[in-house]
């Protein structure tokens, strides 16, 4: 999704570079289940914004990835153009077998409930939600509990970023060590119709390679345990 150098998939990324990413993943026995795309907005030009988003879709398809995750419009003044461009690209993305999603991130899309308004506004079944409970806490100023917020997103969840939160503003921690009640959030999302799609562990506690590897294993087991729980 990202690297120390920044975004891996941008409108400027070439198709050859994107294909190389797919090959590098395959060589390690991996697939790319979700790609976070850089901002596509072109100031003052909706036509160029649409063209840039289409290039993002092309690059994600070349990565062999089924989903392009977008960060949402960061400020109210660009919301209209941002989601107009998405609406214009939903059919094209579907033709390339790429699903478009946003996640709770900042400003106008800081919670699942706010994301739902924007998704309903676009009104296309190829534009849905990647739920991120840690971001709900962080970007709401820790005023919204994701356990409650998850009740607002029935029927629109296509994926999940498994991210925890520790007050006042820390999400760079291993899931299960912060305040998010993942068991309740995941059960609620599943009851609301989230039965397939990527479940991505986005953040872990920092440290050396051995520490990070141990944290990754711990987080994976935690998530697998929650997903195996029967729905009551």
PDB file of N, CA and C in Angstrom, residues 51-117:
ATOM      1  N   UNK A  51      -9.556  11.533 -15.424  1.00  0.00           N
ATOM      2  CA  UNK A  51      -8.490  10.833 -16.154  1.00  0.00           C
ATOM      3  C   UNK A  51      -7.448  10.267 -15.192  1.00  0.00           C
ATOM      4  N   UNK A  52      -7.119  11.020 -14.148  1.00  0.00           N
ATOM      5  CA  UNK A  52      -6.126  10.554 -13.173  1.00  0.00           C
ATOM      6  C   UNK A  52      -6.658   9.366 -12.376  1.00  0.00           C
ATOM      7  N   UNK A  53      -7.941   9.391 -12.015  1.00  0.00           N
ATOM      8  CA  UNK A  53      -8.526   8.260 -11.292  1.00  0.00           C
ATOM      9  C   UNK A  53      -8.567   7.022 -12.187  1.00  0.00           C
ATOM     10  N   UNK A  54      -8.859   7.195 -13.454  1.00  0.00           N
ATOM     11  CA  UNK A  54      -8.837   6.053 -14.375  1.00  0.00           C
ATOM     12  C   UNK A  54      -7.434   5.451 -14.470  1.00  0.00           C
ATOM     13  N   UNK A  55      -6.404   6.313 -14.441  1.00  0.00           N
ATOM     14  CA  UNK A  55      -5.035   5.790 -14.475  1.00  0.00           C
ATOM     15  C   UNK A  55      -4.724   5.011 -13.205  1.00  0.00           C
ATOM     16  N   UNK A  56      -5.251   5.472 -12.063  1.00  0.00           N
ATOM     17  CA  UNK A  56      -5.094   4.706 -10.827  1.00  0.00           C
ATOM     18  C   UNK A  56      -5.739   3.333 -10.972  1.00  0.00           C
ATOM     19  N   UNK A  57      -6.940   3.300 -11.522  1.00  0.00           N
ATOM     20  CA  UNK A  57      -7.638   2.027 -11.737  1.00  0.00           C
ATOM     21  C   UNK A  57      -6.810   1.118 -12.632  1.00  0.00           C
ATOM     22  N   UNK A  58      -6.278   1.660 -13.719  1.00  0.00           N
ATOM     23  CA  UNK A  58      -5.467   0.860 -14.634  1.00  0.00           C
ATOM     24  C   UNK A  58      -4.258   0.261 -13.920  1.00  0.00           C
ATOM     25  N   UNK A  59      -3.616   1.064 -13.080  1.00  0.00           N
ATOM     26  CA  UNK A  59      -2.434   0.581 -12.372  1.00  0.00           C
ATOM     27  C   UNK A  59      -2.783  -0.484 -11.352  1.00  0.00           C
ATOM     28  N   UNK A  60      -3.898  -0.330 -10.663  1.00  0.00           N
ATOM     29  CA  UNK A  60      -4.318  -1.339  -9.696  1.00  0.00           C
ATOM     30  C   UNK A  60      -4.651  -2.646 -10.413  1.00  0.00           C
ATOM     31  N   UNK A  61      -5.309  -2.543 -11.560  1.00  0.00           N
ATOM     32  CA  UNK A  61      -5.602  -3.742 -12.344  1.00  0.00           C
ATOM     33  C   UNK A  61      -4.313  -4.423 -12.791  1.00  0.00           C
ATOM     34  N   UNK A  62      -3.319  -3.622 -13.184  1.00  0.00           N
ATOM     35  CA  UNK A  62      -2.035  -4.184 -13.615  1.00  0.00           C
ATOM     36  C   UNK A  62      -1.294  -4.847 -12.463  1.00  0.00           C
ATOM     37  N   UNK A  63      -1.588  -4.425 -11.243  1.00  0.00           N
ATOM     38  CA  UNK A  63      -1.018  -5.067 -10.045  1.00  0.00           C
ATOM     39  C   UNK A  63      -1.678  -6.410  -9.753  1.00  0.00           C
ATOM     40  N   UNK A  64      -2.736  -6.722 -10.471  1.00  0.00           N
ATOM     41  CA  UNK A  64      -3.491  -7.934 -10.176  1.00  0.00           C
ATOM     42  C   UNK A  64      -4.320  -7.792  -8.919  1.00  0.00           C
ATOM     43  N   UNK A  65      -4.668  -6.559  -8.585  1.00  0.00           N
ATOM     44  CA  UNK A  65      -5.355  -6.263  -7.328  1.00  0.00           C
ATOM     45  C   UNK A  65      -6.833  -5.984  -7.589  1.00  0.00           C
ATOM     46  N   UNK A  66      -7.743  -6.532  -6.777  1.00  0.00           N
ATOM     47  CA  UNK A  66      -9.169  -6.351  -7.019  1.00  0.00           C
ATOM     48  C   UNK A  66      -9.774  -5.097  -6.400  1.00  0.00           C
ATOM     49  N   UNK A  67      -8.978  -4.306  -5.639  1.00  0.00           N
ATOM     50  CA  UNK A  67      -9.584  -3.181  -4.943  1.00  0.00           C
ATOM     51  C   UNK A  67      -8.696  -1.965  -4.839  1.00  0.00           C
ATOM     52  N   UNK A  68      -9.260  -0.797  -5.162  1.00  0.00           N
ATOM     53  CA  UNK A  68      -8.582   0.486  -4.995  1.00  0.00           C
ATOM     54  C   UNK A  68      -9.212   1.213  -3.813  1.00  0.00           C
ATOM     55  N   UNK A  69      -8.420   1.416  -2.776  1.00  0.00           N
ATOM     56  CA  UNK A  69      -8.881   2.099  -1.565  1.00  0.00           C
ATOM     57  C   UNK A  69      -8.483   3.567  -1.642  1.00  0.00           C
ATOM     58  N   UNK A  70      -9.464   4.451  -1.512  1.00  0.00           N
ATOM     59  CA  UNK A  70      -9.251   5.889  -1.607  1.00  0.00           C
ATOM     60  C   UNK A  70      -9.402   6.538  -0.237  1.00  0.00           C
ATOM     61  N   UNK A  71      -8.636   7.599  -0.014  1.00  0.00           N
ATOM     62  CA  UNK A  71      -8.601   8.228   1.298  1.00  0.00           C
ATOM     63  C   UNK A  71      -9.711   9.220   1.562  1.00  0.00           C
ATOM     64  N   UNK A  72     -10.466   9.574   0.531  1.00  0.00           N
ATOM     65  CA  UNK A  72     -11.538  10.547   0.712  1.00  0.00           C
ATOM     66  C   UNK A  72     -11.043  11.973   0.566  1.00  0.00           C
ATOM     67  N   UNK A  73     -11.976  12.881   0.388  1.00  0.00           N
ATOM     68  CA  UNK A  73     -11.647  14.303   0.265  1.00  0.00           C
ATOM     69  C   UNK A  73     -11.344  14.861   1.639  1.00  0.00           C
ATOM     70  N   UNK A  74     -10.201  15.523   1.772  1.00  0.00           N
ATOM     71  CA  UNK A  74      -9.780  15.993   3.082  1.00  0.00           C
ATOM     72  C   UNK A  74     -10.428  17.278   3.542  1.00  0.00           C
ATOM     73  N   UNK A  75     -11.032  18.037   2.621  1.00  0.00           N
ATOM     74  CA  UNK A  75     -11.637  19.320   3.002  1.00  0.00           C
ATOM     75  C   UNK A  75     -12.965  19.492   2.279  1.00  0.00           C
ATOM     76  N   UNK A  76     -13.923  20.191   2.906  1.00  0.00           N
ATOM     77  CA  UNK A  76     -15.267  20.315   2.335  1.00  0.00           C
ATOM     78  C   UNK A  76     -15.300  20.935   0.948  1.00  0.00           C
ATOM     79  N   UNK A  77     -14.378  21.839   0.652  1.00  0.00           N
ATOM     80  CA  UNK A  77     -14.453  22.556  -0.628  1.00  0.00           C
ATOM     81  C   UNK A  77     -14.160  21.683  -1.841  1.00  0.00           C
ATOM     82  N   UNK A  78     -13.554  20.517  -1.637  1.00  0.00           N
ATOM     83  CA  UNK A  78     -13.261  19.646  -2.785  1.00  0.00           C
ATOM     84  C   UNK A  78     -14.151  18.406  -2.815  1.00  0.00           C
ATOM     85  N   UNK A  79     -15.075  18.305  -1.883  1.00  0.00           N
ATOM     86  CA  UNK A  79     -15.928  17.112  -1.801  1.00  0.00           C
ATOM     87  C   UNK A  79     -16.708  16.885  -3.091  1.00  0.00           C
ATOM     88  N   UNK A  80     -17.324  17.921  -3.623  1.00  0.00           N
ATOM     89  CA  UNK A  80     -18.180  17.760  -4.801  1.00  0.00           C
ATOM     90  C   UNK A  80     -17.394  17.189  -5.978  1.00  0.00           C
ATOM     91  N   UNK A  81     -16.242  17.775  -6.279  1.00  0.00           N
ATOM     92  CA  UNK A  81     -15.436  17.296  -7.408  1.00  0.00           C
ATOM     93  C   UNK A  81     -14.883  15.898  -7.154  1.00  0.00           C
ATOM     94  N   UNK A  82     -14.493  15.633  -5.920  1.00  0.00           N
ATOM     95  CA  UNK A  82     -13.903  14.337  -5.585  1.00  0.00           C
ATOM     96  C   UNK A  82     -14.884  13.207  -5.873  1.00  0.00           C
ATOM     97  N   UNK A  83     -16.099  13.351  -5.397  1.00  0.00           N
ATOM     98  CA  UNK A  83     -17.065  12.267  -5.538  1.00  0.00           C
ATOM     99  C   UNK A  83     -17.738  12.265  -6.909  1.00  0.00           C
ATOM    100  N   UNK A  84     -17.721  13.405  -7.604  1.00  0.00           N
ATOM    101  CA  UNK A  84     -18.174  13.409  -8.990  1.00  0.00           C
ATOM    102  C   UNK A  84     -17.226  12.574  -9.841  1.00  0.00           C
ATOM    103  N   UNK A  85     -15.925  12.732  -9.609  1.00  0.00           N
ATOM    104  CA  UNK A  85     -14.941  11.934 -10.352  1.00  0.00           C
ATOM    105  C   UNK A  85     -15.124  10.447 -10.071  1.00  0.00           C
ATOM    106  N   UNK A  86     -15.353  10.099  -8.805  1.00  0.00           N
ATOM    107  CA  UNK A  86     -15.584   8.688  -8.461  1.00  0.00           C
ATOM    108  C   UNK A  86     -16.827   8.162  -9.175  1.00  0.00           C
ATOM    109  N   UNK A  87     -17.913   8.936  -9.145  1.00  0.00           N
ATOM    110  CA  UNK A  87     -19.146   8.495  -9.791  1.00  0.00           C
ATOM    111  C   UNK A  87     -18.923   8.240 -11.280  1.00  0.00           C
ATOM    112  N   UNK A  88     -18.105   9.071 -11.910  1.00  0.00           N
ATOM    113  CA  UNK A  88     -17.834   8.928 -13.345  1.00  0.00           C
ATOM    114  C   UNK A  88     -16.951   7.722 -13.660  1.00  0.00           C
ATOM    115  N   UNK A  89     -16.251   7.205 -12.644  1.00  0.00           N
ATOM    116  CA  UNK A  89     -15.289   6.117 -12.880  1.00  0.00           C
ATOM    117  C   UNK A  89     -15.766   4.755 -12.394  1.00  0.00           C
ATOM    118  N   UNK A  90     -16.920   4.690 -11.739  1.00  0.00           N
ATOM    119  CA  UNK A  90     -17.366   3.416 -11.163  1.00  0.00           C
ATOM    120  C   UNK A  90     -17.556   2.341 -12.229  1.00  0.00           C
ATOM    121  N   UNK A  91     -18.209   2.683 -13.335  1.00  0.00           N
ATOM    122  CA  UNK A  91     -18.422   1.696 -14.384  1.00  0.00           C
ATOM    123  C   UNK A  91     -17.101   1.264 -15.011  1.00  0.00           C
ATOM    124  N   UNK A  92     -16.208   2.231 -15.239  1.00  0.00           N
ATOM    125  CA  UNK A  92     -14.914   1.886 -15.830  1.00  0.00           C
ATOM    126  C   UNK A  92     -14.145   0.944 -14.905  1.00  0.00           C
ATOM    127  N   UNK A  93     -14.129   1.261 -13.614  1.00  0.00           N
ATOM    128  CA  UNK A  93     -13.430   0.396 -12.662  1.00  0.00           C
ATOM    129  C   UNK A  93     -14.024  -1.010 -12.663  1.00  0.00           C
ATOM    130  N   UNK A  94     -15.343  -1.101 -12.729  1.00  0.00           N
ATOM    131  CA  UNK A  94     -15.991  -2.415 -12.764  1.00  0.00           C
ATOM    132  C   UNK A  94     -15.571  -3.188 -14.015  1.00  0.00           C
ATOM    133  N   UNK A  95     -15.421  -2.486 -15.128  1.00  0.00           N
ATOM    134  CA  UNK A  95     -15.007  -3.161 -16.357  1.00  0.00           C
ATOM    135  C   UNK A  95     -13.592  -3.706 -16.256  1.00  0.00           C
ATOM    136  N   UNK A  96     -12.783  -3.107 -15.370  1.00  0.00           N
ATOM    137  CA  UNK A  96     -11.415  -3.571 -15.132  1.00  0.00           C
ATOM    138  C   UNK A  96     -11.330  -4.530 -13.939  1.00  0.00           C
ATOM    139  N   UNK A  97     -12.495  -4.878 -13.388  1.00  0.00           N
ATOM    140  CA  UNK A  97     -12.601  -5.772 -12.224  1.00  0.00           C
ATOM    141  C   UNK A  97     -11.883  -5.203 -11.007  1.00  0.00           C
ATOM    142  N   UNK A  98     -12.043  -3.898 -10.823  1.00  0.00           N
ATOM    143  CA  UNK A  98     -11.472  -3.198  -9.666  1.00  0.00           C
ATOM    144  C   UNK A  98     -12.610  -2.544  -8.894  1.00  0.00           C
ATOM    145  N   UNK A  99     -12.759  -2.912  -7.625  1.00  0.00           N
ATOM    146  CA  UNK A  99     -13.747  -2.284  -6.773  1.00  0.00           C
ATOM    147  C   UNK A  99     -13.188  -1.029  -6.138  1.00  0.00           C
ATOM    148  N   UNK A 100     -13.993   0.029  -6.069  1.00  0.00           N
ATOM    149  CA  UNK A 100     -13.583   1.287  -5.445  1.00  0.00           C
ATOM    150  C   UNK A 100     -14.168   1.368  -4.037  1.00  0.00           C
ATOM    151  N   UNK A 101     -13.353   1.774  -3.088  1.00  0.00           N
ATOM    152  CA  UNK A 101     -13.834   1.994  -1.718  1.00  0.00           C
ATOM    153  C   UNK A 101     -13.193   3.248  -1.135  1.00  0.00           C
ATOM    154  N   UNK A 102     -13.830   3.807  -0.106  1.00  0.00           N
ATOM    155  CA  UNK A 102     -13.199   4.781   0.770  1.00  0.00           C
ATOM    156  C   UNK A 102     -13.230   4.205   2.171  1.00  0.00           C
ATOM    157  N   UNK A 103     -12.446   4.827   3.047  1.00  0.00           N
ATOM    158  CA  UNK A 103     -12.488   4.417   4.446  1.00  0.00           C
ATOM    159  C   UNK A 103     -12.563   5.648   5.331  1.00  0.00           C
ATOM    160  N   UNK A 104     -13.017   5.490   6.566  1.00  0.00           N
ATOM    161  CA  UNK A 104     -12.958   6.615   7.493  1.00  0.00           C
ATOM    162  C   UNK A 104     -11.528   7.145   7.559  1.00  0.00           C
ATOM    163  N   UNK A 105     -11.378   8.422   7.272  1.00  0.00           N
ATOM    164  CA  UNK A 105     -10.006   8.945   7.209  1.00  0.00           C
ATOM    165  C   UNK A 105      -9.889  10.321   7.830  1.00  0.00           C
ATOM    166  N   UNK A 106     -10.541  11.315   7.270  1.00  0.00           N
ATOM    167  CA  UNK A 106     -10.448  12.649   7.859  1.00  0.00           C
ATOM    168  C   UNK A 106     -11.579  13.524   7.339  1.00  0.00           C
ATOM    169  N   UNK A 107     -11.782  14.637   8.010  1.00  0.00           N
ATOM    170  CA  UNK A 107     -12.746  15.625   7.545  1.00  0.00           C
ATOM    171  C   UNK A 107     -14.110  15.050   7.239  1.00  0.00           C
ATOM    172  N   UNK A 108     -14.592  15.220   6.000  1.00  0.00           N
ATOM    173  CA  UNK A 108     -15.960  14.827   5.639  1.00  0.00           C
ATOM    174  C   UNK A 108     -16.211  13.325   5.666  1.00  0.00           C
ATOM    175  N   UNK A 109     -15.155  12.512   5.784  1.00  0.00           N
ATOM    176  CA  UNK A 109     -15.345  11.053   5.797  1.00  0.00           C
ATOM    177  C   UNK A 109     -14.701  10.414   7.024  1.00  0.00           C
ATOM    178  N   UNK A 110     -14.800  11.073   8.165  1.00  0.00           N
ATOM    179  CA  UNK A 110     -14.057  10.638   9.354  1.00  0.00           C
ATOM    180  C   UNK A 110     -14.700   9.477  10.111  1.00  0.00           C
ATOM    181  N   UNK A 111     -15.945   9.139   9.795  1.00  0.00           N
ATOM    182  CA  UNK A 111     -16.610   8.009  10.452  1.00  0.00           C
ATOM    183  C   UNK A 111     -17.336   7.170   9.406  1.00  0.00           C
ATOM    184  N   UNK A 112     -17.763   5.995   9.811  1.00  0.00           N
ATOM    185  CA  UNK A 112     -18.537   5.160   8.904  1.00  0.00           C
ATOM    186  C   UNK A 112     -19.839   5.821   8.509  1.00  0.00           C
ATOM    187  N   UNK A 113     -20.487   6.490   9.460  1.00  0.00           N
ATOM    188  CA  UNK A 113     -21.762   7.152   9.176  1.00  0.00           C
ATOM    189  C   UNK A 113     -21.587   8.243   8.123  1.00  0.00           C
ATOM    190  N   UNK A 114     -20.508   9.024   8.228  1.00  0.00           N
ATOM    191  CA  UNK A 114     -20.243  10.073   7.238  1.00  0.00           C
ATOM    192  C   UNK A 114     -19.876   9.467   5.886  1.00  0.00           C
ATOM    193  N   UNK A 115     -19.113   8.393   5.906  1.00  0.00           N
ATOM    194  CA  UNK A 115     -18.775   7.709   4.656  1.00  0.00           C
ATOM    195  C   UNK A 115     -20.039   7.206   3.960  1.00  0.00           C
ATOM    196  N   UNK A 116     -20.981   6.718   4.738  1.00  0.00           N
ATOM    197  CA  UNK A 116     -22.224   6.195   4.150  1.00  0.00           C
ATOM    198  C   UNK A 116     -22.948   7.280   3.352  1.00  0.00           C
ATOM    199  N   UNK A 117     -22.977   8.495   3.886  1.00  0.00           N
ATOM    200  CA  UNK A 117     -23.648   9.586   3.160  1.00  0.00           C
ATOM    201  C   UNK A 117     -23.011   9.796   1.788  1.00  0.00           C
TER     202      UNK A 117
END
